[in-house]
Amino acid sequence: MKMIKKALRTSVIGLALAGLMSAPAHARDFKLGLLTPTNHIWTQAAQNFADELHTSSEGEHKVSVFPSSQLGNEAQMMQMLQSGALDMAFLTLAEVSNRVPDFGILYAPYLAKDVADAGRILKDDPARSMLDQLPVKAGVVGIGYGMGGLRQIVSRGKVETVSDLSGKKIRITPFGPILDFYEAIATAPTPMPLPAVYEALANGQVDAIDMDAELIVKLRYYDHADTILLSNHMMFPMIGLVSNRVWQQLSQPERDDITNMMNKHLLSTIDTYIEKEGDWLEQIRQLDKNVVEVGPEFFGDAISRWETKWSARSNMLEKLRQ
Ligand code: BEZ
């Protein structure tokens, strides 16, 4: 009887082990967070990446995409990536430039001559090799960059010279390099996440907003504005990240698949902005508003003051300009 029981136990364990071995070794349900809404170009790229990884792994890997800051703001998502509670995210460079100042240099005013130049900077070295610092300094793996076009200024009231903005409350995306730019032109930069922006401009909580051409058009940020400054003063990179803790659990083929597919869809955002930016700018020019086209001269010596401040934090500016 004892022998029969032992044989049974052995075969049950054997079956369980065989079951485990035939299950996919690394089947994963990854979570990817981002702050943009469902229909935004960044969110669509994230979903396309999720679909491609699911199909190419024959259903083994799934990526659930959480748009609209459903998992928290970018600071919270970064902490979750570091602890391994979140697997992946498409973020602005706010959190990585807080930890690695080199990334702040990508916001140097007029670093990019136009949107195509911005794309070229983000696709090449030295910007790409800056990603190598991230696992050690920020606990995340940087897969590559995407982009959100170039920045413009939408203002209540007439703006003809930069001094018309002096002392004005200008909504900015909450982080250092942008704050420093608006302080350099003597405004009162007001950090505010995207969902609060329309209302804040509508009710006069802010006098102006820093924004990209796509969202000025699609979210009608011009509704409550008198002047739109087409300044193209800064590019707006995005970064695709994987938690370093999660990365360590993946096999090399899994890492290669994630790298290749995520990078492909990040790059697609750059190509989309290069293709469409001209149309959005043209739609803005056609608005019944005071549309003023300005270049670096509009901002006077604010640009060199920004550069002096950031050159003390990072030596990347010269390298990127080359
Ligand atoms: C913004 O804060 O202006 C922004 C953030 C993400 C994508 C586009 C715009």
Coordinates of C-alpha atoms and ligand atoms in Angstrom, one line a residue:
M1 CA 0.0 0.0 0.0
K2 CA 2.8 2.3 1.0
M3 CA 4.6 1.6 -2.3
I4 CA 1.4 2.4 -4.3
K5 CA 1.0 5.7 -2.5
K6 CA 4.6 6.6 -3.1
A7 CA 4.3 5.7 -6.8
L8 CA 1.1 7.8 -7.1
R9 CA 2.8 10.8 -5.3
T10 CA 5.8 10.6 -7.6
S11 CA 3.7 10.5 -10.7
V12 CA 1.5 13.5 -9.5
I13 CA 4.7 15.5 -8.9
G14 CA 6.0 14.4 -12.3
L15 CA 2.8 15.5 -14.0
A16 CA 2.9 18.8 -12.2
L17 CA 6.5 19.4 -13.3
A18 CA 5.7 18.4 -16.8
G19 CA 2.8 20.9 -16.8
L20 CA 5.1 23.6 -15.6
M21 CA 7.7 22.8 -18.2
S22 CA 5.2 22.9 -21.0
A23 CA 3.8 26.3 -19.9
P24 CA 5.5 29.2 -21.6
A25 CA 8.6 29.9 -19.4
H26 CA 8.3 33.7 -19.4
A27 CA 4.7 34.5 -20.2
R28 CA 4.1 38.0 -19.0
D29 CA 1.3 40.5 -18.7
F30 CA 3.3 43.8 -18.8
K31 CA 1.8 47.1 -17.8
L32 CA 2.7 50.3 -19.7
G33 CA 1.7 53.7 -18.3
L34 CA 1.6 57.1 -19.9
L35 CA -0.1 60.5 -19.3
T36 CA -1.5 61.2 -22.7
P37 CA -5.2 60.5 -23.6
T38 CA -6.3 57.5 -25.6
N39 CA -6.4 59.2 -29.0
H40 CA -3.0 60.9 -28.7
I41 CA -0.1 59.9 -31.0
W42 CA 2.0 58.6 -28.1
T43 CA -0.8 56.4 -26.8
Q44 CA -1.5 55.0 -30.2
A45 CA 2.2 54.2 -30.6
A46 CA 2.1 52.4 -27.2
Q47 CA -0.9 50.4 -28.3
N48 CA 0.7 49.5 -31.6
F49 CA 3.8 48.3 -29.7
A50 CA 1.5 46.2 -27.4
D51 CA -0.3 44.7 -30.3
E52 CA 2.9 43.8 -32.2
L53 CA 4.6 42.2 -29.1
H54 CA 1.4 40.2 -28.4
T55 CA 1.2 38.9 -32.0
S56 CA 4.9 38.2 -32.5
S57 CA 5.1 36.3 -29.3
E58 CA 2.1 34.2 -30.4
G59 CA 0.1 35.5 -27.5
E60 CA 2.7 34.7 -24.9
H61 CA 3.4 38.3 -23.9
K62 CA 0.6 40.8 -23.3
V63 CA 1.0 44.6 -22.8
S64 CA -1.8 46.4 -21.1
V65 CA -1.7 50.1 -21.9
F66 CA -2.9 52.6 -19.2
P67 CA -3.2 56.1 -20.8
S68 CA -4.4 59.4 -19.2
S69 CA -2.2 59.1 -16.0
Q70 CA -4.5 56.2 -14.9
L71 CA -1.5 54.8 -12.9
G72 CA -0.5 58.1 -11.5
N73 CA 1.5 61.2 -12.6
E74 CA 4.9 60.8 -14.2
A75 CA 6.8 61.1 -10.8
Q76 CA 4.6 58.2 -9.5
M77 CA 5.1 56.1 -12.6
M78 CA 8.9 56.6 -12.4
Q79 CA 8.9 55.4 -8.8
M80 CA 6.8 52.4 -9.8
L81 CA 9.2 51.6 -12.6
Q82 CA 12.1 51.7 -10.1
S83 CA 10.4 49.4 -7.7
G84 CA 9.2 47.0 -10.5
A85 CA 5.5 47.7 -9.7
L86 CA 5.2 49.1 -13.3
D87 CA 7.0 47.4 -16.2
M88 CA 7.1 50.0 -18.9
A89 CA 6.2 53.7 -19.6
F90 CA 6.3 56.3 -22.3
L91 CA 7.2 59.6 -20.4
T92 CA 8.3 63.1 -21.0
L93 CA 11.9 63.7 -20.0
A94 CA 10.9 65.4 -16.7
E95 CA 11.7 62.5 -14.4
V96 CA 14.9 61.4 -16.2
S97 CA 16.3 64.9 -16.4
N98 CA 15.7 65.3 -12.6
R99 CA 18.0 62.3 -12.1
V100 CA 20.4 62.7 -15.1
P101 CA 20.8 66.4 -16.0
D102 CA 22.2 65.5 -19.5
F103 CA 18.6 64.9 -20.5
G104 CA 17.6 68.5 -19.6
I105 CA 19.9 69.7 -22.4
L106 CA 17.5 68.3 -25.0
Y107 CA 15.3 71.2 -24.0
A108 CA 17.9 73.8 -24.9
P109 CA 16.0 76.6 -26.6
Y110 CA 16.5 76.4 -30.4
L111 CA 18.7 73.3 -30.1
A112 CA 16.7 72.0 -33.1
K113 CA 16.4 74.2 -36.2
D114 CA 13.0 72.6 -37.1
V115 CA 11.0 69.5 -36.4
A116 CA 13.0 67.4 -38.8
D117 CA 16.2 68.5 -37.1
A118 CA 14.6 67.6 -33.7
G119 CA 14.0 64.1 -35.1
R120 CA 17.5 63.8 -36.4
I121 CA 18.9 64.8 -33.0
L122 CA 16.8 62.2 -31.1
K123 CA 17.6 59.4 -33.5
D124 CA 21.4 59.8 -33.4
D125 CA 24.3 59.9 -31.0
P126 CA 25.0 61.6 -28.6
A127 CA 21.4 61.7 -27.6
R128 CA 21.0 57.9 -28.0
S129 CA 24.1 57.0 -26.0
M130 CA 22.8 59.2 -23.1
L131 CA 20.3 56.4 -22.5
D132 CA 23.2 54.1 -21.3
Q133 CA 23.3 56.1 -18.0
L134 CA 19.7 55.3 -17.0
P135 CA 19.9 51.8 -15.5
V136 CA 22.5 52.9 -12.9
K137 CA 21.4 56.5 -12.3
A138 CA 17.6 56.0 -12.5
G139 CA 16.8 52.3 -12.2
V140 CA 15.2 52.2 -15.7
V141 CA 16.3 51.0 -19.1
G142 CA 15.9 53.6 -21.8
I143 CA 14.8 52.0 -25.1
G144 CA 14.7 55.1 -27.2
Y145 CA 13.0 58.4 -27.9
G146 CA 9.8 59.6 -29.3
M147 CA 8.7 63.2 -29.8
G148 CA 5.8 65.6 -29.4
G149 CA 6.9 68.2 -31.9
L150 CA 8.1 71.8 -31.1
R151 CA 6.7 74.2 -28.5
Q152 CA 4.6 77.3 -29.1
I153 CA 3.0 79.9 -26.9
V154 CA -0.7 80.6 -26.7
S155 CA -1.7 83.8 -24.9
R156 CA -4.7 85.7 -23.7
G157 CA -4.1 89.3 -24.8
K158 CA -1.8 90.8 -27.4
V159 CA 1.9 89.8 -27.5
E160 CA 4.2 91.7 -29.8
T161 CA 7.5 91.7 -27.9
V162 CA 8.8 89.4 -25.2
S163 CA 8.3 92.1 -22.6
D164 CA 4.5 91.7 -23.2
L165 CA 4.9 88.3 -21.5
S166 CA 6.8 89.8 -18.5
G167 CA 5.3 88.9 -15.2
K168 CA 2.6 86.8 -16.9
K169 CA 1.6 83.4 -15.5
I170 CA 2.5 80.9 -18.2
R171 CA 1.4 77.3 -17.9
I172 CA 4.3 74.9 -18.3
T173 CA 4.8 71.1 -18.2
P174 CA 6.1 70.6 -14.7
F175 CA 9.9 70.4 -14.9
G176 CA 13.2 72.2 -14.6
P177 CA 14.5 73.1 -18.0
I178 CA 11.2 74.6 -19.2
L179 CA 10.8 76.4 -15.9
D180 CA 14.3 77.9 -16.3
F181 CA 13.4 79.1 -19.8
Y182 CA 10.3 81.0 -18.7
E183 CA 12.1 82.4 -15.7
A184 CA 14.8 83.7 -18.1
I185 CA 12.2 85.7 -20.0
A186 CA 10.9 87.1 -16.7
T187 CA 7.5 85.4 -16.7
A188 CA 5.9 83.5 -13.8
P189 CA 6.0 79.9 -15.0
T190 CA 3.1 77.9 -13.6
P191 CA 3.6 74.1 -13.6
M192 CA 0.4 72.3 -14.6
P193 CA -0.4 68.9 -16.0
L194 CA -2.1 68.6 -19.3
P195 CA -5.7 67.8 -18.2
A196 CA -5.9 71.1 -16.3
V197 CA -4.7 73.4 -19.1
Y198 CA -7.9 74.2 -21.1
E199 CA -9.9 75.2 -18.1
A200 CA -7.0 77.3 -16.6
L201 CA -6.6 79.3 -19.8
A202 CA -10.4 79.6 -20.2
N203 CA -10.9 81.0 -16.7
G204 CA -7.8 83.2 -16.7
Q205 CA -6.0 81.2 -14.0
V206 CA -3.0 81.5 -16.4
D207 CA -2.3 84.2 -19.0
A208 CA -0.6 81.9 -21.5
I209 CA 0.4 78.3 -22.1
D210 CA 3.4 76.5 -23.5
M211 CA 2.1 73.9 -25.9
D212 CA 2.7 71.9 -29.1
A213 CA 1.0 72.7 -32.4
E214 CA -0.9 69.4 -32.5
L215 CA -2.7 69.9 -29.2
I216 CA -3.3 73.6 -29.9
V217 CA -5.3 72.5 -32.9
K218 CA -6.9 69.3 -31.6
L219 CA -7.8 70.5 -28.1
R220 CA -8.7 74.0 -29.3
Y221 CA -6.4 75.7 -26.9
Y222 CA -6.8 78.8 -29.1
D223 CA -10.5 79.1 -28.0
H224 CA -9.7 81.6 -25.2
A225 CA -6.6 83.1 -26.7
D226 CA -5.8 86.3 -28.6
T227 CA -2.3 85.6 -29.7
I228 CA -0.5 82.5 -30.8
L229 CA 3.3 82.9 -31.0
L230 CA 4.6 80.3 -33.5
S231 CA 8.1 80.3 -31.9
N232 CA 9.2 76.6 -32.3
H233 CA 11.4 77.4 -29.3
M234 CA 12.0 74.0 -27.9
M235 CA 11.6 70.4 -28.9
F236 CA 9.6 68.0 -26.7
P237 CA 11.2 64.6 -26.5
M238 CA 9.4 61.5 -25.1
I239 CA 11.3 58.4 -23.8
G240 CA 10.3 54.7 -23.8
L241 CA 11.4 53.1 -20.5
V242 CA 11.4 49.6 -19.0
S243 CA 11.9 48.9 -15.3
N244 CA 15.4 47.7 -14.7
R245 CA 14.1 45.2 -12.2
V246 CA 11.8 43.7 -14.8
W247 CA 14.6 43.9 -17.4
Q248 CA 16.8 41.7 -15.3
Q249 CA 14.1 38.9 -15.3
L250 CA 13.9 38.8 -19.1
S251 CA 15.9 36.6 -21.4
Q252 CA 18.1 38.1 -24.1
P253 CA 15.7 37.2 -27.0
E254 CA 12.8 38.8 -25.0
R255 CA 14.9 42.0 -24.4
D256 CA 15.8 42.1 -28.1
D257 CA 12.1 41.8 -29.1
I258 CA 11.0 44.5 -26.7
T259 CA 13.9 46.8 -27.7
N260 CA 13.2 46.4 -31.5
M261 CA 9.5 46.7 -31.3
M262 CA 9.2 49.5 -28.8
N263 CA 11.9 51.5 -30.6
K264 CA 10.1 51.1 -33.9
H265 CA 6.9 52.5 -32.5
L266 CA 8.7 55.3 -30.6
L267 CA 10.4 56.3 -33.8
S268 CA 7.0 56.3 -35.5
T269 CA 5.9 59.2 -33.3
I270 CA 8.9 61.2 -34.5
D271 CA 8.0 60.5 -38.1
T272 CA 4.4 61.4 -37.5
Y273 CA 5.3 64.8 -36.1
I274 CA 7.7 65.5 -38.9
E275 CA 5.0 64.6 -41.4
K276 CA 2.1 66.5 -39.7
E277 CA 3.6 69.5 -37.9
G278 CA 3.5 71.7 -41.1
D279 CA -0.3 71.1 -41.4
W280 CA -1.0 71.9 -37.8
L281 CA 1.0 75.1 -38.1
E282 CA -0.9 76.0 -41.2
Q283 CA -4.2 75.4 -39.5
I284 CA -3.1 77.8 -36.7
R285 CA -2.1 80.4 -39.2
Q286 CA -5.6 80.3 -40.7
L287 CA -7.2 81.0 -37.3
D288 CA -8.9 84.4 -36.8
K289 CA -6.2 85.2 -34.1
N290 CA -3.1 87.3 -33.8
V291 CA -0.6 84.7 -35.1
V292 CA 3.0 86.0 -34.7
E293 CA 5.9 84.0 -36.1
V294 CA 9.1 84.6 -34.1
G295 CA 12.6 83.1 -33.9
P296 CA 15.4 83.1 -31.3
E297 CA 15.9 86.9 -31.5
F298 CA 12.4 87.4 -30.0
F299 CA 13.7 86.0 -26.7
G300 CA 16.9 88.2 -26.5
D301 CA 19.6 87.1 -24.1
A302 CA 17.3 84.7 -22.3
I303 CA 18.6 81.8 -24.4
S304 CA 22.2 82.4 -23.6
R305 CA 21.3 82.7 -19.9
W306 CA 19.5 79.4 -20.1
E307 CA 22.6 77.9 -21.8
T308 CA 25.0 79.2 -19.1
K309 CA 22.8 77.7 -16.3
W310 CA 22.5 74.3 -17.9
S311 CA 26.1 74.1 -19.2
A312 CA 27.1 74.2 -15.5
R313 CA 25.0 71.0 -15.0
S314 CA 25.9 69.1 -18.1
N315 CA 28.5 69.3 -20.9
M316 CA 26.2 67.8 -23.5
L317 CA 25.1 71.1 -25.2
E318 CA 28.2 71.5 -27.4
K319 CA 28.2 67.8 -28.3
L320 CA 24.5 68.0 -29.3
R321 CA 25.0 71.2 -31.3
Q322 CA 27.7 69.5 -33.3
Ligands
BEZ1 C1 2.3 68.8 -22.1 O1 2.4 68.8 -20.9 O2 2.2 69.9 -22.7 C2 2.3 67.6 -22.9 C3 2.6 66.4 -22.3 C4 2.6 65.2 -23.1 C5 2.3 65.3 -24.4 C6 2.0 66.5 -25.0 C7 2.0 67.6 -24.2

